[in-house]
PDB file of C-alpha atoms in Angstrom:
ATOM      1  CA  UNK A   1     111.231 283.696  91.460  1.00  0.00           C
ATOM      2  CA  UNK A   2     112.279 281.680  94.661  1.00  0.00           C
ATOM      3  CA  UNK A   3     112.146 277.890  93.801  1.00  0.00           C
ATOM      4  CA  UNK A   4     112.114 274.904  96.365  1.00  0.00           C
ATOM      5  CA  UNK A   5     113.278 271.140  95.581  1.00  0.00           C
ATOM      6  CA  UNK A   6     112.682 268.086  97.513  1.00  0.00           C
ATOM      7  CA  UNK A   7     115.474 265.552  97.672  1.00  0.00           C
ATOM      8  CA  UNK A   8     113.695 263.411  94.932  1.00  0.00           C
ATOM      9  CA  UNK A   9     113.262 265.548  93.049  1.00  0.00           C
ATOM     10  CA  UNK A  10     116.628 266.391  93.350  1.00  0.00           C
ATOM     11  CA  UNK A  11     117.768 262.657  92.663  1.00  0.00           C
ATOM     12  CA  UNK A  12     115.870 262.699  89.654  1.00  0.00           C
ATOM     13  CA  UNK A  13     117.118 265.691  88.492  1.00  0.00           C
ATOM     14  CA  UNK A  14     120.579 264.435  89.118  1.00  0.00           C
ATOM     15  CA  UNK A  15     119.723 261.196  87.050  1.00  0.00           C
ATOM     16  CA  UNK A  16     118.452 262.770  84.330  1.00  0.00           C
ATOM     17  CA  UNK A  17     119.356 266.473  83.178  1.00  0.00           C
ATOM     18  CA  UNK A  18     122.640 267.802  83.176  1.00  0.00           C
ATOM     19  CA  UNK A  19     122.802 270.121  86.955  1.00  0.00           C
ATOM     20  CA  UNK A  20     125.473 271.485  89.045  1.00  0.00           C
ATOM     21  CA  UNK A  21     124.647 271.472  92.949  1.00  0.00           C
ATOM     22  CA  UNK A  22     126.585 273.647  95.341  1.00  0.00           C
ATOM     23  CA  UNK A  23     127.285 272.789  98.829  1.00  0.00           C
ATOM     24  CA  UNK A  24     127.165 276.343 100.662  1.00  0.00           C
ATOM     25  CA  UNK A  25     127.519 275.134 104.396  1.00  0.00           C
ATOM     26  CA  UNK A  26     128.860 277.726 106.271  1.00  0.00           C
ATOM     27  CA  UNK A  27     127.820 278.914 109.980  1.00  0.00           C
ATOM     28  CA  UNK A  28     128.660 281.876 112.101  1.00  0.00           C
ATOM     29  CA  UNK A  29     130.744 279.391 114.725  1.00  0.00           C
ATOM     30  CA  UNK A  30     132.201 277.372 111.581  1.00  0.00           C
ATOM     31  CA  UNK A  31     132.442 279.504 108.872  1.00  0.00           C
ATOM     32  CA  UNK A  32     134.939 276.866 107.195  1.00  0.00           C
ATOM     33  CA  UNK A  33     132.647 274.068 106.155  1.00  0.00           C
ATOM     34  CA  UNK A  34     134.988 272.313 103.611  1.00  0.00           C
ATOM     35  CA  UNK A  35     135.962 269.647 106.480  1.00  0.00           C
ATOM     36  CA  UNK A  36     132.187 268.950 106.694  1.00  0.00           C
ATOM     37  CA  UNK A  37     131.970 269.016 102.975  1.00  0.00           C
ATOM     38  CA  UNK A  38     134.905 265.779 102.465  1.00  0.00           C
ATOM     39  CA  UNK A  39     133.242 263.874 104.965  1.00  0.00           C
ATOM     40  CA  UNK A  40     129.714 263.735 103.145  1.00  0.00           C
ATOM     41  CA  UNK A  41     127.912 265.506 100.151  1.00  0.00           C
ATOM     42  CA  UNK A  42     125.408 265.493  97.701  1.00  0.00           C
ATOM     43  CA  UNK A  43     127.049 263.374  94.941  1.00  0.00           C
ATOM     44  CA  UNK A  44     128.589 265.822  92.426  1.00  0.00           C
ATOM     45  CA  UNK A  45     127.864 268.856  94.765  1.00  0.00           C
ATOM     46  CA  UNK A  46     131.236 271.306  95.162  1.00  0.00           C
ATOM     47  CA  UNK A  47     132.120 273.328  97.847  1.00  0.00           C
ATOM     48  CA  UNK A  48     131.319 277.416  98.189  1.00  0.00           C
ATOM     49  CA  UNK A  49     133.473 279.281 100.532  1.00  0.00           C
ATOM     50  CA  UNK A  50     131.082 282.213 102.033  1.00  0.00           C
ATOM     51  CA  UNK A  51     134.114 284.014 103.208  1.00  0.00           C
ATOM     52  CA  UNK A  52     136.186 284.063  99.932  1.00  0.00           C
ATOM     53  CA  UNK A  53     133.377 283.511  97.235  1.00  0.00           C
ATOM     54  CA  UNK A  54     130.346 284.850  97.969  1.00  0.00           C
ATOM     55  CA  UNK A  55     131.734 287.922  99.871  1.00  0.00           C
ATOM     56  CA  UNK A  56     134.671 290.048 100.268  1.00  0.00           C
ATOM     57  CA  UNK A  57     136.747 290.924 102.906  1.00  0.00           C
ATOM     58  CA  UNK A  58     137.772 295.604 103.013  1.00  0.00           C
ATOM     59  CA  UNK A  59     137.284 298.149 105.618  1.00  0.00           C
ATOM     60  CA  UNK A  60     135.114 297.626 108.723  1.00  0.00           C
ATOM     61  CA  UNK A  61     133.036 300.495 107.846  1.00  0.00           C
ATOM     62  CA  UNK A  62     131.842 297.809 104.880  1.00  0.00           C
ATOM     63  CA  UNK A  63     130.623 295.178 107.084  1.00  0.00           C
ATOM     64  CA  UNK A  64     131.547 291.572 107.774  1.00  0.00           C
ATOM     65  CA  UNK A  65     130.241 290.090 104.308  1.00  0.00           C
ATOM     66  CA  UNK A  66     130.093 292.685 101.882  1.00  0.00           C
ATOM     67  CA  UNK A  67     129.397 291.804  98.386  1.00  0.00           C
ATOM     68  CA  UNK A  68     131.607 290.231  96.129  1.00  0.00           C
ATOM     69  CA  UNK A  69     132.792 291.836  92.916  1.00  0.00           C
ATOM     70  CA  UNK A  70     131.183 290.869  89.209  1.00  0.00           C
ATOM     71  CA  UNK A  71     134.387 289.469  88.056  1.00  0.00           C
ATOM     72  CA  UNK A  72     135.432 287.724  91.516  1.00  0.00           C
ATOM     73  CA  UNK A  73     131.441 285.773  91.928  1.00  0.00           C
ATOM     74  CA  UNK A  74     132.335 285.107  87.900  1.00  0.00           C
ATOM     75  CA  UNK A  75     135.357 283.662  88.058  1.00  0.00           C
ATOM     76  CA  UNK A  76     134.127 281.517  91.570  1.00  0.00           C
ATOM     77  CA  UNK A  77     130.947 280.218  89.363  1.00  0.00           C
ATOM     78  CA  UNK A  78     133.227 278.988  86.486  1.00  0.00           C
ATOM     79  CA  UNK A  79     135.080 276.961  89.440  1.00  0.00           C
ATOM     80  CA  UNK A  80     132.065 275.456  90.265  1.00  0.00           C
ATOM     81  CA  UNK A  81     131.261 274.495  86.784  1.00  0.00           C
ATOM     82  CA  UNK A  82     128.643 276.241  85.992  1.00  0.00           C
ATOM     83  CA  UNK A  83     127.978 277.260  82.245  1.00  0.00           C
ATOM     84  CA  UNK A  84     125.311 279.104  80.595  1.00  0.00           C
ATOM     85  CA  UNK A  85     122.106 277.983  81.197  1.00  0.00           C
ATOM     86  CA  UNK A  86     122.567 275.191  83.861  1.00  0.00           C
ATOM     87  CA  UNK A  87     120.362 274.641  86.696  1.00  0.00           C
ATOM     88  CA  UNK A  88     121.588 275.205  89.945  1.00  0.00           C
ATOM     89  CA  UNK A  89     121.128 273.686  93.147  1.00  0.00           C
ATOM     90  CA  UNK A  90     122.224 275.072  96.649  1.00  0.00           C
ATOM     91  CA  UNK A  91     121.694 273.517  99.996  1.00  0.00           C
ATOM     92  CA  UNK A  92     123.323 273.716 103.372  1.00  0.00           C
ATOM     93  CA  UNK A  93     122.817 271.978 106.820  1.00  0.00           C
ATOM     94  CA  UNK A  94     121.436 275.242 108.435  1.00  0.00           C
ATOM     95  CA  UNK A  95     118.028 276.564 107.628  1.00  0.00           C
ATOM     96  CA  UNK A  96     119.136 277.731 104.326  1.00  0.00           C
ATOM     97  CA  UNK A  97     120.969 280.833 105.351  1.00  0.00           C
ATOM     98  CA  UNK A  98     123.833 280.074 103.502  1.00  0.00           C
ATOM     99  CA  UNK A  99     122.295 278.632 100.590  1.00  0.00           C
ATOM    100  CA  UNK A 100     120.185 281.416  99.761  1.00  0.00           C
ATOM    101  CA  UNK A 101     123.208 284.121 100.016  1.00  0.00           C
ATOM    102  CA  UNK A 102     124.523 281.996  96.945  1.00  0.00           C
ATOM    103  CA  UNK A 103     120.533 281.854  95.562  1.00  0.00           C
ATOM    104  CA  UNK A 104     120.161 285.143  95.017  1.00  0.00           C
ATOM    105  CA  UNK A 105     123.845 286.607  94.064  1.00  0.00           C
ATOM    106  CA  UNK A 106     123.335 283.833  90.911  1.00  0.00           C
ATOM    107  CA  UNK A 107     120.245 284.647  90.474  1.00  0.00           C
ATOM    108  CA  UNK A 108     120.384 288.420  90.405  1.00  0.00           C
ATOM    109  CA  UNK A 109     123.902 287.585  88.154  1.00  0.00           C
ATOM    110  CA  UNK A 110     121.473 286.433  85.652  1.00  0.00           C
ATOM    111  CA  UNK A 111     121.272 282.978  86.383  1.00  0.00           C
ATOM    112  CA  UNK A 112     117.589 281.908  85.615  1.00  0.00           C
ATOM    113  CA  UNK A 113     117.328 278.422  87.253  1.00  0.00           C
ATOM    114  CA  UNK A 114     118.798 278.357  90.920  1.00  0.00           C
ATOM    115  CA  UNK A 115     116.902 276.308  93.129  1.00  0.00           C
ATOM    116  CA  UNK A 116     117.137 276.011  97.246  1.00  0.00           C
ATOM    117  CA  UNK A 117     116.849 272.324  98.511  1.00  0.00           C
ATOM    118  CA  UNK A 118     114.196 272.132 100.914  1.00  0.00           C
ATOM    119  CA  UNK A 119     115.489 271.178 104.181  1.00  0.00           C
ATOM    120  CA  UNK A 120     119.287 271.128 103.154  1.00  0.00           C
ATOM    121  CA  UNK A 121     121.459 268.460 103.684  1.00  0.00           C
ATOM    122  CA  UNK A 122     119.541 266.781 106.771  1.00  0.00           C
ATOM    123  CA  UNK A 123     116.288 266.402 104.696  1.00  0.00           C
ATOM    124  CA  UNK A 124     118.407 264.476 101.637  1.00  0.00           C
ATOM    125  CA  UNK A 125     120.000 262.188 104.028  1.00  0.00           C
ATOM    126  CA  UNK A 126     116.533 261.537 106.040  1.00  0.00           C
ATOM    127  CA  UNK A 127     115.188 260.919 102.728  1.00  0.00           C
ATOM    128  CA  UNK A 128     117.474 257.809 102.055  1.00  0.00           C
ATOM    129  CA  UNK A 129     119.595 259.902  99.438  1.00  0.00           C
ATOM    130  CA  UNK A 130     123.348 258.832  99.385  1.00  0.00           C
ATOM    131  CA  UNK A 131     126.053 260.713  99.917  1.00  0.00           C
ATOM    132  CA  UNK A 132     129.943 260.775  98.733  1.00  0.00           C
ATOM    133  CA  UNK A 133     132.676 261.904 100.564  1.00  0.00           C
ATOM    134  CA  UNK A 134     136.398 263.354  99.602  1.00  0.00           C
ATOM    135  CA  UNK A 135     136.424 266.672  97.586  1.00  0.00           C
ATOM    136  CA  UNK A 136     134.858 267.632  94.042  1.00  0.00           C
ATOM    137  CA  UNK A 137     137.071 269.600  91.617  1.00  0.00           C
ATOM    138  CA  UNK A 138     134.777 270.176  88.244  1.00  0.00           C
ATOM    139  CA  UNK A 139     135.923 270.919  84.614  1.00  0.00           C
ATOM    140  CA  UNK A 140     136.499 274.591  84.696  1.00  0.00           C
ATOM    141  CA  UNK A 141     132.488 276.086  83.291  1.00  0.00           C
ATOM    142  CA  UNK A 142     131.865 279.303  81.204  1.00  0.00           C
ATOM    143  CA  UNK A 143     129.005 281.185  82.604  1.00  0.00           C
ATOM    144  CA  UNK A 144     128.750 284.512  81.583  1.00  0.00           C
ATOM    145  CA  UNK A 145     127.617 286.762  84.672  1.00  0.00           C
ATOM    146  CA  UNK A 146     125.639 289.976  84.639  1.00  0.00           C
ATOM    147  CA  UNK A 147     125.946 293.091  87.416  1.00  0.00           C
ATOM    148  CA  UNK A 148     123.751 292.658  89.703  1.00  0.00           C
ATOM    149  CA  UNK A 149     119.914 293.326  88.422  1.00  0.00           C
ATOM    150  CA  UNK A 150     118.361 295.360  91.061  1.00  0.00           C
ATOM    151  CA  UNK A 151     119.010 297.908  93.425  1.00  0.00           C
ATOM    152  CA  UNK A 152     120.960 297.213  97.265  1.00  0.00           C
ATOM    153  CA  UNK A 153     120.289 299.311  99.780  1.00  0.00           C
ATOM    154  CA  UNK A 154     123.255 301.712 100.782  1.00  0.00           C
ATOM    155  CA  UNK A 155     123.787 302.896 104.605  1.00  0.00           C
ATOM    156  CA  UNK A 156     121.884 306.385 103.842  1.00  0.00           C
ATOM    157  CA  UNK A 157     119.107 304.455 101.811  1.00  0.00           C
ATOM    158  CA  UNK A 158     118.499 302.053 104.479  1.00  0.00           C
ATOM    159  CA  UNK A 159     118.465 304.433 107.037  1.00  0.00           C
ATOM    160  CA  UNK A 160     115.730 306.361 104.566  1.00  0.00           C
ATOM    161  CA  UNK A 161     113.767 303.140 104.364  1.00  0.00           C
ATOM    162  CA  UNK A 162     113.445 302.604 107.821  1.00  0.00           C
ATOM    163  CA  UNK A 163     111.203 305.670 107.864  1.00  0.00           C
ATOM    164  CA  UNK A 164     109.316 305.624 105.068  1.00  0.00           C
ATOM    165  CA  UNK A 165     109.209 301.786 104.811  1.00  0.00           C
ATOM    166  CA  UNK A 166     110.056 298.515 106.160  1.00  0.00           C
ATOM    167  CA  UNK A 167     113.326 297.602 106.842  1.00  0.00           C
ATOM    168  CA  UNK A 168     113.517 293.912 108.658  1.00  0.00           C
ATOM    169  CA  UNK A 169     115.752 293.263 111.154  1.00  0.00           C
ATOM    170  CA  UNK A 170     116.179 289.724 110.750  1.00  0.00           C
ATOM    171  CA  UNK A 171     118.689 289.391 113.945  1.00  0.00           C
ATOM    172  CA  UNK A 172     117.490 287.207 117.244  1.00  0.00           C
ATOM    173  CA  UNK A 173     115.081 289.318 118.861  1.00  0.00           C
ATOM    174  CA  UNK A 174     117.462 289.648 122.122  1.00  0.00           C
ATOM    175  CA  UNK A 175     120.214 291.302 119.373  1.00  0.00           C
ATOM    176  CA  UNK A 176     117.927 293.533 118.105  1.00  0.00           C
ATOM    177  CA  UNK A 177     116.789 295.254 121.283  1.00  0.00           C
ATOM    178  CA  UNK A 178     120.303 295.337 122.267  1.00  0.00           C
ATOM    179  CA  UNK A 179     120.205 292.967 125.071  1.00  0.00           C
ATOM    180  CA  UNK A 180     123.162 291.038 123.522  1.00  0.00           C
ATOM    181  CA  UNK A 181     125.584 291.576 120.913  1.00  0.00           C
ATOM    182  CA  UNK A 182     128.142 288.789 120.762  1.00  0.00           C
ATOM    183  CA  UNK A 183     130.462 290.163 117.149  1.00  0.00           C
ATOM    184  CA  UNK A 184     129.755 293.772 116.377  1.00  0.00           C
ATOM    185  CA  UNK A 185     130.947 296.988 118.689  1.00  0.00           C
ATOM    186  CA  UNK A 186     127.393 298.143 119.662  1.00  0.00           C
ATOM    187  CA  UNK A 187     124.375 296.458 120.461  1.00  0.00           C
ATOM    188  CA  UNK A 188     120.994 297.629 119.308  1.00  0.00           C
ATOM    189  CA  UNK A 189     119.099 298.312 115.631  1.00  0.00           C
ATOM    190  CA  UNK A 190     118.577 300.613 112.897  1.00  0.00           C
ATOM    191  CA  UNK A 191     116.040 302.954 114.083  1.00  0.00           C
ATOM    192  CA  UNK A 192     112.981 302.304 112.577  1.00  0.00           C
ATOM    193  CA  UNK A 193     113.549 299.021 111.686  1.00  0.00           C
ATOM    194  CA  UNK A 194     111.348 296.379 112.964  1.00  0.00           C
ATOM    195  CA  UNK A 195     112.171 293.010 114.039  1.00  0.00           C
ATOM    196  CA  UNK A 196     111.200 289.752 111.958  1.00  0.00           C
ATOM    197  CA  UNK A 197     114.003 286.575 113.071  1.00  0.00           C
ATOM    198  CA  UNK A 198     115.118 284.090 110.659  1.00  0.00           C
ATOM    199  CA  UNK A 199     113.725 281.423 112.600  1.00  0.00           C
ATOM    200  CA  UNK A 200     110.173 282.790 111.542  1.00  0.00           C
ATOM    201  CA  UNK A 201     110.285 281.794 108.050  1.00  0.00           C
ATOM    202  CA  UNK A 202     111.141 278.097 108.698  1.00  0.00           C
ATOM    203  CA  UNK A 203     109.590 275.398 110.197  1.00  0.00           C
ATOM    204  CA  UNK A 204     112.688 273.498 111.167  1.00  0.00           C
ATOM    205  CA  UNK A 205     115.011 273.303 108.042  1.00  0.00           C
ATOM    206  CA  UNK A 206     112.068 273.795 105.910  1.00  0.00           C
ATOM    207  CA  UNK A 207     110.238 276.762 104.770  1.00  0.00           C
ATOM    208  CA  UNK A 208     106.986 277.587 106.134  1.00  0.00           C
ATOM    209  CA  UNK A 209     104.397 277.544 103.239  1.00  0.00           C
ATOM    210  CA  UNK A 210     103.052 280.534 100.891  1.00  0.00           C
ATOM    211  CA  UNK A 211     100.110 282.123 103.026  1.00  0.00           C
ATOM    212  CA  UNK A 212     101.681 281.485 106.344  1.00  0.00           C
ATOM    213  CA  UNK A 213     105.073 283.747 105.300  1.00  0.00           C
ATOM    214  CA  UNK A 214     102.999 285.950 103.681  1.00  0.00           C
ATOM    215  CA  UNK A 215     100.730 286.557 107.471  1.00  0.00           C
ATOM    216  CA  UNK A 216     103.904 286.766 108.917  1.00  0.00           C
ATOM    217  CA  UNK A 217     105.559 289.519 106.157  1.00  0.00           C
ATOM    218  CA  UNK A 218     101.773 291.098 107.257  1.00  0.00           C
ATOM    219  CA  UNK A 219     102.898 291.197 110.692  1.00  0.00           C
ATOM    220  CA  UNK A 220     105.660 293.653 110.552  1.00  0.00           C
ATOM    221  CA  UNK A 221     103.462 295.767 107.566  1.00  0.00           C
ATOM    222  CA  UNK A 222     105.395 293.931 104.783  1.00  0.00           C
ATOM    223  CA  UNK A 223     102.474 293.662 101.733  1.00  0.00           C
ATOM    224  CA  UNK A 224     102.254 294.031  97.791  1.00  0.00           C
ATOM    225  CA  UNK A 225     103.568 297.568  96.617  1.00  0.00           C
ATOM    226  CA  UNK A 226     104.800 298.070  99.977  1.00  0.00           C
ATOM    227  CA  UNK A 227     108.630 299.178  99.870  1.00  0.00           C
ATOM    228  CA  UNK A 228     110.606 296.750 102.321  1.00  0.00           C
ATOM    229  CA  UNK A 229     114.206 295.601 102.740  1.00  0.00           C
ATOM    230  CA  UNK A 230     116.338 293.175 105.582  1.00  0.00           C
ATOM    231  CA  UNK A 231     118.952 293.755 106.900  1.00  0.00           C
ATOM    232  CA  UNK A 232     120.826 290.966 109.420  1.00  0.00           C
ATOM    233  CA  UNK A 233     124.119 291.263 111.111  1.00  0.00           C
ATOM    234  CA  UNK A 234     126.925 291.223 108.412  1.00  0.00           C
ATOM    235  CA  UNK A 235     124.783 290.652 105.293  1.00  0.00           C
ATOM    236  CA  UNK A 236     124.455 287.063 104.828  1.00  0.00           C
ATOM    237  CA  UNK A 237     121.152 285.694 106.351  1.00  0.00           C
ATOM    238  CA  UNK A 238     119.059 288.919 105.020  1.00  0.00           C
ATOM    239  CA  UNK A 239     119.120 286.953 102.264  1.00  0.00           C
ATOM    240  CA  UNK A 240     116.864 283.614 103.513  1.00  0.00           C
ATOM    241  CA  UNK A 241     114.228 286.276 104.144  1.00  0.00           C
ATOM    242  CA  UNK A 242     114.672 287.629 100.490  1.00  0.00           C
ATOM    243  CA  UNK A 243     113.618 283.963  99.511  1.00  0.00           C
ATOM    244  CA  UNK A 244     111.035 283.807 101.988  1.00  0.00           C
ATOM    245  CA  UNK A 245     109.660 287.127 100.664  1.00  0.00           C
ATOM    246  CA  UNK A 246     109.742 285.793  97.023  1.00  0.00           C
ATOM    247  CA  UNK A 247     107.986 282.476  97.970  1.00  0.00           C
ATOM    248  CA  UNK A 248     105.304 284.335  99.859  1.00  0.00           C
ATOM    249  CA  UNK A 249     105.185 286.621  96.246  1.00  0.00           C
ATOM    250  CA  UNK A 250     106.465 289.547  97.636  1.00  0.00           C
ATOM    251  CA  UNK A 251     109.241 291.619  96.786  1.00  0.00           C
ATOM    252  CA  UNK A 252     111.983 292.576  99.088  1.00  0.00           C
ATOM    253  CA  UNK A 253     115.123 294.373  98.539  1.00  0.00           C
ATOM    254  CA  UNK A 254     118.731 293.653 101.000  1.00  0.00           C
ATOM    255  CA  UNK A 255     120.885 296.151 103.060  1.00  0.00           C
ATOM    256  CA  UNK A 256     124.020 293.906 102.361  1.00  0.00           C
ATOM    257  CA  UNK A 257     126.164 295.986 104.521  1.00  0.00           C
ATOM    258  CA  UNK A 258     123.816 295.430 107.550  1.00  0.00           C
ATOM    259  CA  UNK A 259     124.277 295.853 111.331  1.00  0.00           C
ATOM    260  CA  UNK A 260     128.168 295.130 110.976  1.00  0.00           C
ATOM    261  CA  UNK A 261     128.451 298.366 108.453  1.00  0.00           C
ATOM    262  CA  UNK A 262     125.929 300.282 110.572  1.00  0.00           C
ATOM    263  CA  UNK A 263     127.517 299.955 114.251  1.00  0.00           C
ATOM    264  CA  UNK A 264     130.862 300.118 112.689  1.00  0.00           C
ATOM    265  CA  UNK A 265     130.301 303.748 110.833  1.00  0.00           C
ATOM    266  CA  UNK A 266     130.787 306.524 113.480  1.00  0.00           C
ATOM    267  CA  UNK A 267     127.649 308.842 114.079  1.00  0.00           C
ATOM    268  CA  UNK A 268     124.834 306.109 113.246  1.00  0.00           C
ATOM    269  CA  UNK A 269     121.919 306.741 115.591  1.00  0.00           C
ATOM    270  CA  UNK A 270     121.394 303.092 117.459  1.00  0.00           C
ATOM    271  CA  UNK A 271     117.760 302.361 118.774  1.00  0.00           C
ATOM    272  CA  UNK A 272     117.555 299.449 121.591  1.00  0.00           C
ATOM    273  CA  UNK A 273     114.659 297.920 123.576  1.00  0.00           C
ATOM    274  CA  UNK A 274     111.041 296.307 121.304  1.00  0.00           C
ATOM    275  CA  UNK A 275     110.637 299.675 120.060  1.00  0.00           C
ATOM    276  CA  UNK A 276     111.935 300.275 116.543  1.00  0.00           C
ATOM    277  CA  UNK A 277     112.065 304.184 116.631  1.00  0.00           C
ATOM    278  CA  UNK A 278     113.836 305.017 120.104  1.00  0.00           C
ATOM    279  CA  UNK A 279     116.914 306.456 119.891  1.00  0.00           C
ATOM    280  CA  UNK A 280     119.436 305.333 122.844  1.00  0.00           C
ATOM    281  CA  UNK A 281     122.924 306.170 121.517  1.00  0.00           C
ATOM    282  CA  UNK A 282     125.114 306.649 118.252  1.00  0.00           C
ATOM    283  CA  UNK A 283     128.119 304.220 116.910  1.00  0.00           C
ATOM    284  CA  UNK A 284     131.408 305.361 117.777  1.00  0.00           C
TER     285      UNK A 284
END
């Protein structure tokens, strides 16, 4: 279940019960946020590399950010410190997108208590909270990792869902109908899919409440017992949506390879324009 905490609570937390919080900043211009990271933190909080920890790097055909390996997101957590039955808490400095890639890898690893800070970094520091600077190197922890719990969508199952479901695009709306496309080699979405932004779910670095994410899941035909998915560009913001979903207590399931596997795999039918079924060319 997707769990919030405020910067006091966080502060308490950090006063009183043993916690390990992970700084997961990480944007699509800066992917690098350790710089950021040495200049100011969360006291105790160490730094997660998106590109080298909480995804892997293979063939184009397996997208920007595909998932990392059992043993690799293992051996990253017991950097962090993180032992068996810790709580966790993740926050960035950008609506959570990072954050909640690392949210629900640890969580679907088996990790019960992981914990998104609600409004990241900005809403600890408006808050009062201090911060420490230079970097934080923990005693090695021993968490003991599970595979993943639940099914991810492959290229062939998303495409399925996208028919017989909902599949989110969770892109800008001028990316999804193909007006732009500043990283990957076609522009355009999964036919099918229909178009819900990550912007949607937040009301500036905060989530939007319960009953107003679960109106706008309603929008796009997202409901309980309804079979829905996101999708983003290489895998890593679907994931905000996930904890949007779960907050709003609905289920959704990820298409980790996302638009990056899709326009990179030759033959995929590409759909442009606001509607989600036309089909206007095929990935080369």
């Amino acid at each position: 279940m997707a769990q919030l905490i405020t910067p006091a609570e966080l502060d308490h937390l950090l006063r009183s019960a043993p916690v390990r919080v992970l700084d997961v900043r990480y944007r699509l211009d800066r992917p690098d946020g350790s710089a950021e990271h040495r200049e100011g933190h969360v006291p105790g909080a160490v730094y997660v590399d998106m590109e080298t920890e909480l995804s892997h790097h293979g063939r184009p055909d397996e997208g920007r950010h595909p998932l990392p390996s059992q043993e690799a997101l293992q051996a990253a957590a017991r950097r962090w410190g993180i032992d068996d039955g810790d709580t966790v808490v993740v926050y960035d400095d950008d609506r959570a997108l990072g954050a909640s890639r690392a949210w629900w890898l640890l969580t679907r690893s088996g990790i019960a208590d992981v914990r998104i800070l609600d409004g990241g970094l900005g809403a600890w520091t408006a808050a009062g909270r201090p911060l420490e600077s230079g970097p934080v190197t923990p005693a090695p922890g021993a968490v003991t990792l599970a595979p993943i719990a639940e099914p991810v969508l492959s290229i062939e199952e998303a495409a399925a869902l996208a028919a017989s479901g909902v599949l989110i695009d969770v892109r800008a709306a001028e990316r999804y109908r193909g007006e732009v496309e500043p990283i990957d080699p076609i522009a355009g979405h999964i036919p099918g899919a229909v178009n819900l932004p990550t912007g949607a779910y937040m009301d500036g670095d905060r989530f939007r409440d319960a009953a107003t994410l679960r109106a706008l899941f309603a929008s796009v035909g997202v409901g309980e017992g309804v079979s829905a998915a996101a999708y983003c560009g290489s895998g890593v913001t679907a994931a905000q949506a996930v904890f949007a979903a779960e907050l709003a207590g609905l289920e959704l399931g990820i298409y980790p390879g996302s638009w990056s596997q899709w326009s990179n795999t030759p033959g995929r039918p590409i759909a442009t324009g606001p509607s989600s079924a036309e089909v206007t060319g095929r990935a080369q």
